[in-house]
Tab-separated table of C-alpha atoms in Angstrom:
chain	number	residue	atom	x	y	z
S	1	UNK	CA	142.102	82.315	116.648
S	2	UNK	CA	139.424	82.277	119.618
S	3	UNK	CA	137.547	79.660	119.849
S	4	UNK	CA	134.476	81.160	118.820
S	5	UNK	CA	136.357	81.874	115.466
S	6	UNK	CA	137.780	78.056	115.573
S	7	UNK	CA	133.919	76.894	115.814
S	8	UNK	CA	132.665	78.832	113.114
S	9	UNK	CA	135.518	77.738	111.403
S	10	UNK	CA	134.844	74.163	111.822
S	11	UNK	CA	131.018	74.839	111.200
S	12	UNK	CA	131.505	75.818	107.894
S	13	UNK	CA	134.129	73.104	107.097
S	14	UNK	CA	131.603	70.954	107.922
S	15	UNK	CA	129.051	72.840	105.761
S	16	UNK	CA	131.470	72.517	102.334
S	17	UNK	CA	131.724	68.680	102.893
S	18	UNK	CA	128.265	67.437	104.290
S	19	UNK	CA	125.983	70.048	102.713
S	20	UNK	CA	128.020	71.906	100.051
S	21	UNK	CA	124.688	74.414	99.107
S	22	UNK	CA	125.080	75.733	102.221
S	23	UNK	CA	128.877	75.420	102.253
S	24	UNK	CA	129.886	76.917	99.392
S	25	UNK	CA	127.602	80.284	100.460
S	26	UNK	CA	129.213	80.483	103.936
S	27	UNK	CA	132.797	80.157	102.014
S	28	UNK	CA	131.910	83.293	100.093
S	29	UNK	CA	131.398	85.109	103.269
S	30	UNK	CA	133.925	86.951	105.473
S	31	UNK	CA	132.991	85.506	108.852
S	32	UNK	CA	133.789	88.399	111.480
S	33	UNK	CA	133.694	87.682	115.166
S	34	UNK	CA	131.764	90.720	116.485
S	35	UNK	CA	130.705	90.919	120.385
S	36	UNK	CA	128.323	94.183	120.358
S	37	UNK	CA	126.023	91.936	118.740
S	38	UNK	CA	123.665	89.400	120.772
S	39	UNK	CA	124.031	86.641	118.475
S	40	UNK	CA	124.775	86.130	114.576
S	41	UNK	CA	123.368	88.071	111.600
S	42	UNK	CA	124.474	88.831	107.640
S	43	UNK	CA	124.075	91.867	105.412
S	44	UNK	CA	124.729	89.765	102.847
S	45	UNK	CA	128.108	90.173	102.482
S	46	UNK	CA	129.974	89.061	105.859
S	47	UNK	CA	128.548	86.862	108.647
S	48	UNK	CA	128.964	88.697	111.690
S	49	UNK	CA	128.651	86.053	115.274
S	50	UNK	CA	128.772	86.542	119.149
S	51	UNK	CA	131.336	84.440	120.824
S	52	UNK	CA	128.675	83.930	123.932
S	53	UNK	CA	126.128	83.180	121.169
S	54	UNK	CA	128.323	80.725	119.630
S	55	UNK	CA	128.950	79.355	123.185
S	56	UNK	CA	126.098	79.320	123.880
S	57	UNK	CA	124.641	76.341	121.546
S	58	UNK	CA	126.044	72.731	120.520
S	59	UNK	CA	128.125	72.266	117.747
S	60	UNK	CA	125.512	71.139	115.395
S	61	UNK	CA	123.204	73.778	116.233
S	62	UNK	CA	125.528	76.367	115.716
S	63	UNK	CA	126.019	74.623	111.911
S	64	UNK	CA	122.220	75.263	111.893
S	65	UNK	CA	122.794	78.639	112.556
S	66	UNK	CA	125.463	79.450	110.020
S	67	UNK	CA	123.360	77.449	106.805
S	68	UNK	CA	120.251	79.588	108.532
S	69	UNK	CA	122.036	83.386	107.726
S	70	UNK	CA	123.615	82.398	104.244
S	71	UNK	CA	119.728	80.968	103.383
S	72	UNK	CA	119.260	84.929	104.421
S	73	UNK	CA	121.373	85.858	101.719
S	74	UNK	CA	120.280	83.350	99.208
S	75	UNK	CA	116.790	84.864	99.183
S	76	UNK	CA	118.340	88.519	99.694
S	77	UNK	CA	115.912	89.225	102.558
S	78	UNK	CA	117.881	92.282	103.370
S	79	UNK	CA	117.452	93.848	99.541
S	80	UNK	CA	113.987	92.844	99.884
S	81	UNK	CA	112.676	94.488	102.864
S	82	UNK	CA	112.030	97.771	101.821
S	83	UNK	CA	110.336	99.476	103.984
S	84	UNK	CA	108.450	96.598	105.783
S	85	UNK	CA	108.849	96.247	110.043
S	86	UNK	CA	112.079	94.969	110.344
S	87	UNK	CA	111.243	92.419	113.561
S	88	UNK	CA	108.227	90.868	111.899
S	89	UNK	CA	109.988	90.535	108.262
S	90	UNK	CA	112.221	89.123	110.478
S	91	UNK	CA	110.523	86.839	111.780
S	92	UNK	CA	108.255	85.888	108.394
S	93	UNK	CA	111.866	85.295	106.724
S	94	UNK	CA	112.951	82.577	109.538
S	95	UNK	CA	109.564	80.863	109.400
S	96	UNK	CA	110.200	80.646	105.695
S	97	UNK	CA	114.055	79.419	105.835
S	98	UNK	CA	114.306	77.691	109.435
S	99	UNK	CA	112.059	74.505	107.521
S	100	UNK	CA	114.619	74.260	104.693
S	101	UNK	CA	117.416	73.737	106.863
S	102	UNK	CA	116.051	71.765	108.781
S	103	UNK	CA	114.363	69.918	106.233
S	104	UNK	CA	117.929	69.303	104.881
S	105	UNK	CA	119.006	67.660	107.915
S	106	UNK	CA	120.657	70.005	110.090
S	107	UNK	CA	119.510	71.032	113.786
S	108	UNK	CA	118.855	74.849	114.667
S	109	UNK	CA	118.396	76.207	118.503
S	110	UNK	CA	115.127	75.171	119.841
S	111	UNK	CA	114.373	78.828	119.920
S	112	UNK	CA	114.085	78.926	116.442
S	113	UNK	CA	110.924	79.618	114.994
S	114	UNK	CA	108.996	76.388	112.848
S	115	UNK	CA	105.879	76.565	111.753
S	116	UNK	CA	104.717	73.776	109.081
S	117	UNK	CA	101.514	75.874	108.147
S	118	UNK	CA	104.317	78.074	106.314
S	119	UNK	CA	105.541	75.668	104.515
S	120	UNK	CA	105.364	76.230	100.423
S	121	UNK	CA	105.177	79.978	101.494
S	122	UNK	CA	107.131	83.070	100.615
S	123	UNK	CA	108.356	85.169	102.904
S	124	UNK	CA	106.213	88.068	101.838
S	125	UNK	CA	103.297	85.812	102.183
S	126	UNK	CA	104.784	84.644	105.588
S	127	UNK	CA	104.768	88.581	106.889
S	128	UNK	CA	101.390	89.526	105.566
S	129	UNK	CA	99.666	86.734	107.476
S	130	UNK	CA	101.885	87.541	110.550
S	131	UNK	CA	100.330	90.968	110.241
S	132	UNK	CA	96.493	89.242	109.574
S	133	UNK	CA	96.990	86.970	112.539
S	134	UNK	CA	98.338	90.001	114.743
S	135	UNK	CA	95.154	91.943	113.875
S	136	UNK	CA	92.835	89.067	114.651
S	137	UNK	CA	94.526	88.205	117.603
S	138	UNK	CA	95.679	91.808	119.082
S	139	UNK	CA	98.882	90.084	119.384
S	140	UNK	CA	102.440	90.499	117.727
S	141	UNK	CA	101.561	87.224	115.707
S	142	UNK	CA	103.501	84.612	114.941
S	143	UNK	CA	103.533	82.690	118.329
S	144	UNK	CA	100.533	79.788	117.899
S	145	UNK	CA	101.126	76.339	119.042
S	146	UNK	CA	104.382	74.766	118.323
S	147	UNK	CA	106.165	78.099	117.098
S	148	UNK	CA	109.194	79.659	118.669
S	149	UNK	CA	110.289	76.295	119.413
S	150	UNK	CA	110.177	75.923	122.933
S	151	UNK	CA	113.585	74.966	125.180
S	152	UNK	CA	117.188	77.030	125.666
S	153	UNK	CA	116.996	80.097	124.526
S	154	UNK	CA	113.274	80.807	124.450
S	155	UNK	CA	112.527	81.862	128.127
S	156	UNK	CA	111.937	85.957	128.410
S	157	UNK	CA	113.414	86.518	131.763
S	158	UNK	CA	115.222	89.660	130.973
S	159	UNK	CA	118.499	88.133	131.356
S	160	UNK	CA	120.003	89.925	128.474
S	161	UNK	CA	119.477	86.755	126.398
S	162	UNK	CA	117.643	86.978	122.645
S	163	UNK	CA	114.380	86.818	122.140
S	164	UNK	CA	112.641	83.601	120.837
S	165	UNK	CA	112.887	84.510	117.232
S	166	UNK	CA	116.059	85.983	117.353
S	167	UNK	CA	118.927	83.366	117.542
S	168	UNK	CA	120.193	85.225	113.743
S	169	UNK	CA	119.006	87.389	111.462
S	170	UNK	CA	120.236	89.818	108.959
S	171	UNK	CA	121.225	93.747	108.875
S	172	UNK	CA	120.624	96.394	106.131
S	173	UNK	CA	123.422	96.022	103.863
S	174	UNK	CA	125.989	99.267	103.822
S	175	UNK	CA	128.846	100.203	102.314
S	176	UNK	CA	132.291	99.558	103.936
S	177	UNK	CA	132.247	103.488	105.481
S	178	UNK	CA	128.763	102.474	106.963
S	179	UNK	CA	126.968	104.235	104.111
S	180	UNK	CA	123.609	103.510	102.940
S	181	UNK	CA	123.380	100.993	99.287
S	182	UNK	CA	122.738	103.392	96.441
S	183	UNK	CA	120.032	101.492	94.196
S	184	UNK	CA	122.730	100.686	91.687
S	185	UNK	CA	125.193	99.190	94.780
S	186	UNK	CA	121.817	97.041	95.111
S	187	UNK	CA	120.887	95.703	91.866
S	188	UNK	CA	124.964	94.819	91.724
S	189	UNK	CA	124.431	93.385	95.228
S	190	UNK	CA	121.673	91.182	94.150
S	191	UNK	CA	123.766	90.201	90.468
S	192	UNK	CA	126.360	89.186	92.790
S	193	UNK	CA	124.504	86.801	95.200
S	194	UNK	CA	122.688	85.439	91.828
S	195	UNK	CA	125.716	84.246	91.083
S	196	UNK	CA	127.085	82.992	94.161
S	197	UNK	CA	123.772	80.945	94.582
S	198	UNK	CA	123.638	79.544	90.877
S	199	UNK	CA	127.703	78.664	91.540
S	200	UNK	CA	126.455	77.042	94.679
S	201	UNK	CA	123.652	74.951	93.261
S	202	UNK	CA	125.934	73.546	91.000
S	203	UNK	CA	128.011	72.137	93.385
S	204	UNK	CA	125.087	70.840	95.032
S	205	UNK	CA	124.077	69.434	92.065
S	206	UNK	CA	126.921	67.269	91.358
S	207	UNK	CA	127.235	65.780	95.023
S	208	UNK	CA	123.710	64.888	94.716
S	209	UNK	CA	122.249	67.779	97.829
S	210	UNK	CA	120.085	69.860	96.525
S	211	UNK	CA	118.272	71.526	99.607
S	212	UNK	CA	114.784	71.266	98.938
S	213	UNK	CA	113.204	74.471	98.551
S	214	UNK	CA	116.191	75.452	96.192
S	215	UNK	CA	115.292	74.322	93.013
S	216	UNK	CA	112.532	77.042	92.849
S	217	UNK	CA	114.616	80.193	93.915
S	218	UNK	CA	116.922	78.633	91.193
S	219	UNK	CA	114.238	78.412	88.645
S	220	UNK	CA	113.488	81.940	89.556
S	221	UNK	CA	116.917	83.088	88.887
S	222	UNK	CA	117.566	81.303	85.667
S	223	UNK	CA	113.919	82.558	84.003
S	224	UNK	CA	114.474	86.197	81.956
S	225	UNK	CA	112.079	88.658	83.904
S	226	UNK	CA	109.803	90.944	81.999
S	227	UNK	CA	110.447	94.713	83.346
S	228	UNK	CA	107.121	95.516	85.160
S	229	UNK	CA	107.309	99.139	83.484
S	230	UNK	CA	107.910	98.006	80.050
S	231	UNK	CA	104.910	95.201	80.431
S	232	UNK	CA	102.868	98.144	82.278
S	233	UNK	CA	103.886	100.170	78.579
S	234	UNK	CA	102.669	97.327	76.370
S	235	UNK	CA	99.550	96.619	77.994
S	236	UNK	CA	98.697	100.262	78.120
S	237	UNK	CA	99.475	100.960	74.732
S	238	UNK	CA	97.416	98.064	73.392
S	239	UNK	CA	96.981	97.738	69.449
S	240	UNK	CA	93.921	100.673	69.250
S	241	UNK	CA	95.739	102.968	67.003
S	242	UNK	CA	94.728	106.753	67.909
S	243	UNK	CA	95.875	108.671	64.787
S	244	UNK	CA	97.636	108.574	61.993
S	245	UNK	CA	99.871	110.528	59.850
S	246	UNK	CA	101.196	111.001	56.075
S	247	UNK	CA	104.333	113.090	57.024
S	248	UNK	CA	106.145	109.896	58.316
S	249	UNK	CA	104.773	107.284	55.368
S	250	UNK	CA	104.839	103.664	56.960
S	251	UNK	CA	108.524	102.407	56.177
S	252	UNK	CA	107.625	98.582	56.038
S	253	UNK	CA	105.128	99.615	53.585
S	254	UNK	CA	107.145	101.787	51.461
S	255	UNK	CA	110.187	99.551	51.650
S	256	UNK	CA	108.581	96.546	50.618
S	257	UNK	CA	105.753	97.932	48.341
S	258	UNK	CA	106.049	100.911	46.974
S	259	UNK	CA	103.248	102.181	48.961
S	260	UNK	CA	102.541	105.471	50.688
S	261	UNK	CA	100.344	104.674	53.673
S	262	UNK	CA	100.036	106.744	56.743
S	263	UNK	CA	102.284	105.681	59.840
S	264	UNK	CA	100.672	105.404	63.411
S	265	UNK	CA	101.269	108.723	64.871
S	266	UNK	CA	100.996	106.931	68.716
S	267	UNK	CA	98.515	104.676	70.344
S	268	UNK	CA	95.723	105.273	71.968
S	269	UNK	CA	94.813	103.820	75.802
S	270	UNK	CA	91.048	104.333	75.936
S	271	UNK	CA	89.349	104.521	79.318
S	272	UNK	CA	92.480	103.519	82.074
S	273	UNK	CA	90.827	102.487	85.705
S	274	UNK	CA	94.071	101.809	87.970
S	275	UNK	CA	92.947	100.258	91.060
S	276	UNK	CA	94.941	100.454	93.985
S	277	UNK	CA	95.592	98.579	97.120
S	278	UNK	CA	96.441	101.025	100.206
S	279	UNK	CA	97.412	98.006	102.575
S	280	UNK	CA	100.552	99.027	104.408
S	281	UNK	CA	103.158	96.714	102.469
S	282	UNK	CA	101.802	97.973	99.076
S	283	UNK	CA	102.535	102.327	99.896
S	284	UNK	CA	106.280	101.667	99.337
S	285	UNK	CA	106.039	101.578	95.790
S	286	UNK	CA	103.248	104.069	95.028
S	287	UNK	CA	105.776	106.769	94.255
S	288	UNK	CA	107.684	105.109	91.307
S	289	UNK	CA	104.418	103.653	90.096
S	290	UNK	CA	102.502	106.649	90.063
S	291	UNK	CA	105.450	108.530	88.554
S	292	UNK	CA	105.276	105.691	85.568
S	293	UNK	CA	101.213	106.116	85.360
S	294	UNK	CA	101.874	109.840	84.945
S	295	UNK	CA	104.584	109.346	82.256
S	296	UNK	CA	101.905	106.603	80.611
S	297	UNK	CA	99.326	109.380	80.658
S	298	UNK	CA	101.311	111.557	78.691
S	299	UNK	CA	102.742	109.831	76.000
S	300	UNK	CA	99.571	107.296	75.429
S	301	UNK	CA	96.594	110.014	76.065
S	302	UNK	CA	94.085	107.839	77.913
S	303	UNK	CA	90.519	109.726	77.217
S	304	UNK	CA	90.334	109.217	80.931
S	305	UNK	CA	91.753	107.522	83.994
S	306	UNK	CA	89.982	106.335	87.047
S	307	UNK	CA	91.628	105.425	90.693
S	308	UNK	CA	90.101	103.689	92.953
S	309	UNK	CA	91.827	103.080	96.193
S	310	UNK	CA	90.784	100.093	98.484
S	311	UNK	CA	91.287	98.134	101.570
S	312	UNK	CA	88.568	95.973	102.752
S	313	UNK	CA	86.335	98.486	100.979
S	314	UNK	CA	86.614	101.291	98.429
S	315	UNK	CA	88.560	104.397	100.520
S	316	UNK	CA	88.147	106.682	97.545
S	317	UNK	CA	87.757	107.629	93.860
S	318	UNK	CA	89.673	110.071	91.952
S	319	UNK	CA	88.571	110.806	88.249
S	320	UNK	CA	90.906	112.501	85.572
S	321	UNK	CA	90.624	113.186	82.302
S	322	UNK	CA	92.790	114.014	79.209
S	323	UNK	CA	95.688	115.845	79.726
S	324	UNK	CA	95.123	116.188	83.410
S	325	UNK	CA	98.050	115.326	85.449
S	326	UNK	CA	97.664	112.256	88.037
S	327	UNK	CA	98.301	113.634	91.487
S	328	UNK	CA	99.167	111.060	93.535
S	329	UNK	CA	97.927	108.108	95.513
S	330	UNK	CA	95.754	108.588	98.492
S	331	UNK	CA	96.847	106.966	101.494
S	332	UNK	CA	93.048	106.127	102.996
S	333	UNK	CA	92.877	102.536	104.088
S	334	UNK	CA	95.287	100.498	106.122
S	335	UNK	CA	93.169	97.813	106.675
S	336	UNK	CA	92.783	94.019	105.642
S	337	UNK	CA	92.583	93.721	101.866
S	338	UNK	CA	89.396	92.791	99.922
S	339	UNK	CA	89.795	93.643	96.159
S	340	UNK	CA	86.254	92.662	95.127
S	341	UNK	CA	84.406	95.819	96.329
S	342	UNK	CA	86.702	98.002	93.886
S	343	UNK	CA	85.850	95.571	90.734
S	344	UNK	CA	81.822	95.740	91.967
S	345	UNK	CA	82.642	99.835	91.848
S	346	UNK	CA	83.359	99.776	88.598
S	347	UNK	CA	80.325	97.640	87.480
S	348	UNK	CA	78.156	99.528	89.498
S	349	UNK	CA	78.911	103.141	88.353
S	350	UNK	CA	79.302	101.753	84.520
S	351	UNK	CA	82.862	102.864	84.075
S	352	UNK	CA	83.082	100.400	80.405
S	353	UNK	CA	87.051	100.543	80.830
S	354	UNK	CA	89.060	99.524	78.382
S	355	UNK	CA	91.897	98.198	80.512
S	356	UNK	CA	92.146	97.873	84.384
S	357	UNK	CA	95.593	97.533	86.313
S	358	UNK	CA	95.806	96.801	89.882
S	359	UNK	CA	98.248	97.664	91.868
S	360	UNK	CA	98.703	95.305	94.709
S	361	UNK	CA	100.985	92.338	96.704
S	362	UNK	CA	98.112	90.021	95.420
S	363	UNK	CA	97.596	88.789	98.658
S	364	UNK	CA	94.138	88.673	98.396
S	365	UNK	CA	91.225	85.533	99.607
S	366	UNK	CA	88.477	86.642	97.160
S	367	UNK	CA	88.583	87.114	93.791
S	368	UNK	CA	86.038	88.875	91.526
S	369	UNK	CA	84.285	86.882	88.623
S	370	UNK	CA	86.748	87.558	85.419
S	371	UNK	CA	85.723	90.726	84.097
S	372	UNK	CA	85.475	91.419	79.888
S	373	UNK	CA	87.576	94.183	79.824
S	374	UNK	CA	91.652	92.974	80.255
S	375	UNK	CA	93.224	93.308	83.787
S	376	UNK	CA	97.114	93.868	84.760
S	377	UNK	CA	97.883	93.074	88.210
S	378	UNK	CA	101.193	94.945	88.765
S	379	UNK	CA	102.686	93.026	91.679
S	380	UNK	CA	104.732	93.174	94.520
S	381	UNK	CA	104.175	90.149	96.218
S	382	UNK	CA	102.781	86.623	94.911
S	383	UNK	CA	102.890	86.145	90.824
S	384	UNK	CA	99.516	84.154	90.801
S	385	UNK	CA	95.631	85.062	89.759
S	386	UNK	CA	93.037	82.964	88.431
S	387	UNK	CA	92.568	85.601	85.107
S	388	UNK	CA	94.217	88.725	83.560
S	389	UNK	CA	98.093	89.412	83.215
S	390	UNK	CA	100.985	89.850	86.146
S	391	UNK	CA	103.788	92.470	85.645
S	392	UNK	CA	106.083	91.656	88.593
S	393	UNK	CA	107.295	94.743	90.663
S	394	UNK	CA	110.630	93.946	91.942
């Protein structure tokens, strides 16, 4: 055993008996001692360390370290990047994990980013105000007062050393023969480290060391999720019936009766406006949710649907009516996110919907006044708005 191995070794020992959240995660990992890599990362599998990283730091620190990448894998920030820049997800997933741990007690290397203006925050949250700040700022964002930590490890001098916010982060998660996750190897992936977190809670639990910041990721876990497309069906579909028919008599009726009375042939969806948000982090998922609206247009017969796309502003309008197939999202926009100016559209131009859905991260500053018709915010981000329904998009 080197003794980079016999550290990380003794780190997680110390882990399982001082802070056994964090302890019984790292003993579910294979911990492989890997020197083409600067320092220490996870695909959420096996831990993967430097021995001149690990020499690098104290003892303690390097504890930090190791309850820093399995807090990677406890919020599966490597299933959940999509495709999102991988150095400022990065970076938004430390801010949001670097105050738990040390919040729990332990020490990480001054080089570690802290922010307490992130605290409370997800990490998609964390990333989209990274990107705001950068905008504002024409920097990377991410580096205002207090944050990376300054001290070892957070000079630039080129000596081959990590950058500030790079003491360990986490890989895209492969196969053993290096292959890319098939979505199935994912949602198995993500089962798995459900799991291994609820397991770990427990024993948290009953020592009395619940990290705090847990309790909420386990709430998460524990609560039955609605499918966003089968909530996306429902609210479509509504209770307007659209026709009716005698060939199939209604069975409840007839069963319970004696009566013949026409069955509902299928539901109607009225007038569909489906407003969508073309910030960058919200494109990822157009596909499969236009590929749903499509399928929704078929089998529900909206008289007529209505997208707007929007950034700050409206970007454009694209009208269709029964029967015509939805062609796709347009990718105009790119900008900050304002979702106001698409809610004033359809007041202005007198659209009278019968349902809106939004497609969006919902992180948005301004809110419209609550509208009279209903609203479905299909979501890929926060699970919060002041009126209307939330379908979660995982």
């Amino acid at each position: 055993m080197s003794d980079a191995q016999a550290v990380i070794s003794k780190a997680r020992w110390k882990l399982g008996v001082s802070h056994p959240f964090f302890g019984a995660l790292a003993m579910g990992c294979e911990m492989i001692e890997d020197d083409s890599i600067p320092t220490m990362c996870t695909d959420g599998k096996r831990i993967r360390f430097s021995s001149e990283f690990v020499a690098k730091y104290t003892f303690d620190e390097i504890v930090g370290v190791v309850a820093h990448e399995v807090m990677h894998i406890a919020f599966k920030h490597m299933l959940r990047k999509g495709d999102l820049d991988q150095k400022v997800w990065n970076m938004a997933t430390d801010y949001a994990i670097n105050l738990i741990v040390v919040d729990s007690g332990l020490k990480i290397p001054e080089c570690g980013l802290l922010d307490r203006q992130y605290e409370g925050m997800s990490s998609e949250e964390i990333y989209h105000k990274l990107l705001e700040d950068a905008e504002t700022t024409g920097g990377s964002g991410g580096e205002g007062e207090g944050t990376p930590q300054s001290g070892e490890g957070g000079d630039d001098s080129g000596d081959g050393g990590p950058e500030p916010w790079d003491f360990g982060g986490f890989e895209e998660p492969t196969t053993a023969d290096g292959r890319e996750l098939s979505e199935a190897e994912q949602d198995a992936m993500s089962q798995d480290i459900s799991v291994r977190v609820l397991e770990a809670h427990t024993a948290a639990e009953k020592a009395g060391k619940v990290p705090a910041g847990i309790d909420g990721l386990v709430k998460d876990l524990l609560e039955p999720k609605v499918d966003w497309i089968e909530h996306l069906r429902r609210f479509v579909g509504g209770q307007r019936p659209d026709n009716s028919s005698m060939r199939r008599p209604h069975r409840q009726m007839l069963g319970s009766f004696g009566m013949f009375l026409p069955s509902i042939e299928r539901y109607g969806a009225g007038n569909l406006v489906i407003i969508n948000d073309a910030s960058g982090s919200c494109q990822r998922e157009a596909p499969k949710f236009f590929t749903e609206i499509n399928a929704i247009a078929e089998d529900y017969s909206p008289d007529s649907v209505t997208v707007i796309t929007f950034d700050t502003e409206v970007q454009d309008v694209a009208e269709y009516q029964a029967g015509e197939e939805i062609e796709g999202l347009s990718t105009k926009g790119g900008g900050g996110t304002n979702v106001v100016p698409a809610f004033d559209y359809i007041e202005d131009h007198g659209l009278n919907p019968d349902a809106v859905i939004v497609f969006t991260d919902l992180h948005l500053w301004d809110w419209p006044d609550e509208p009279d018709y209903p609203v479905l915010w299909v979501s890929t981000g926060r699970d919060e708005a002041p009126f209307g329904e939330i379908a979660r998009m995982q």
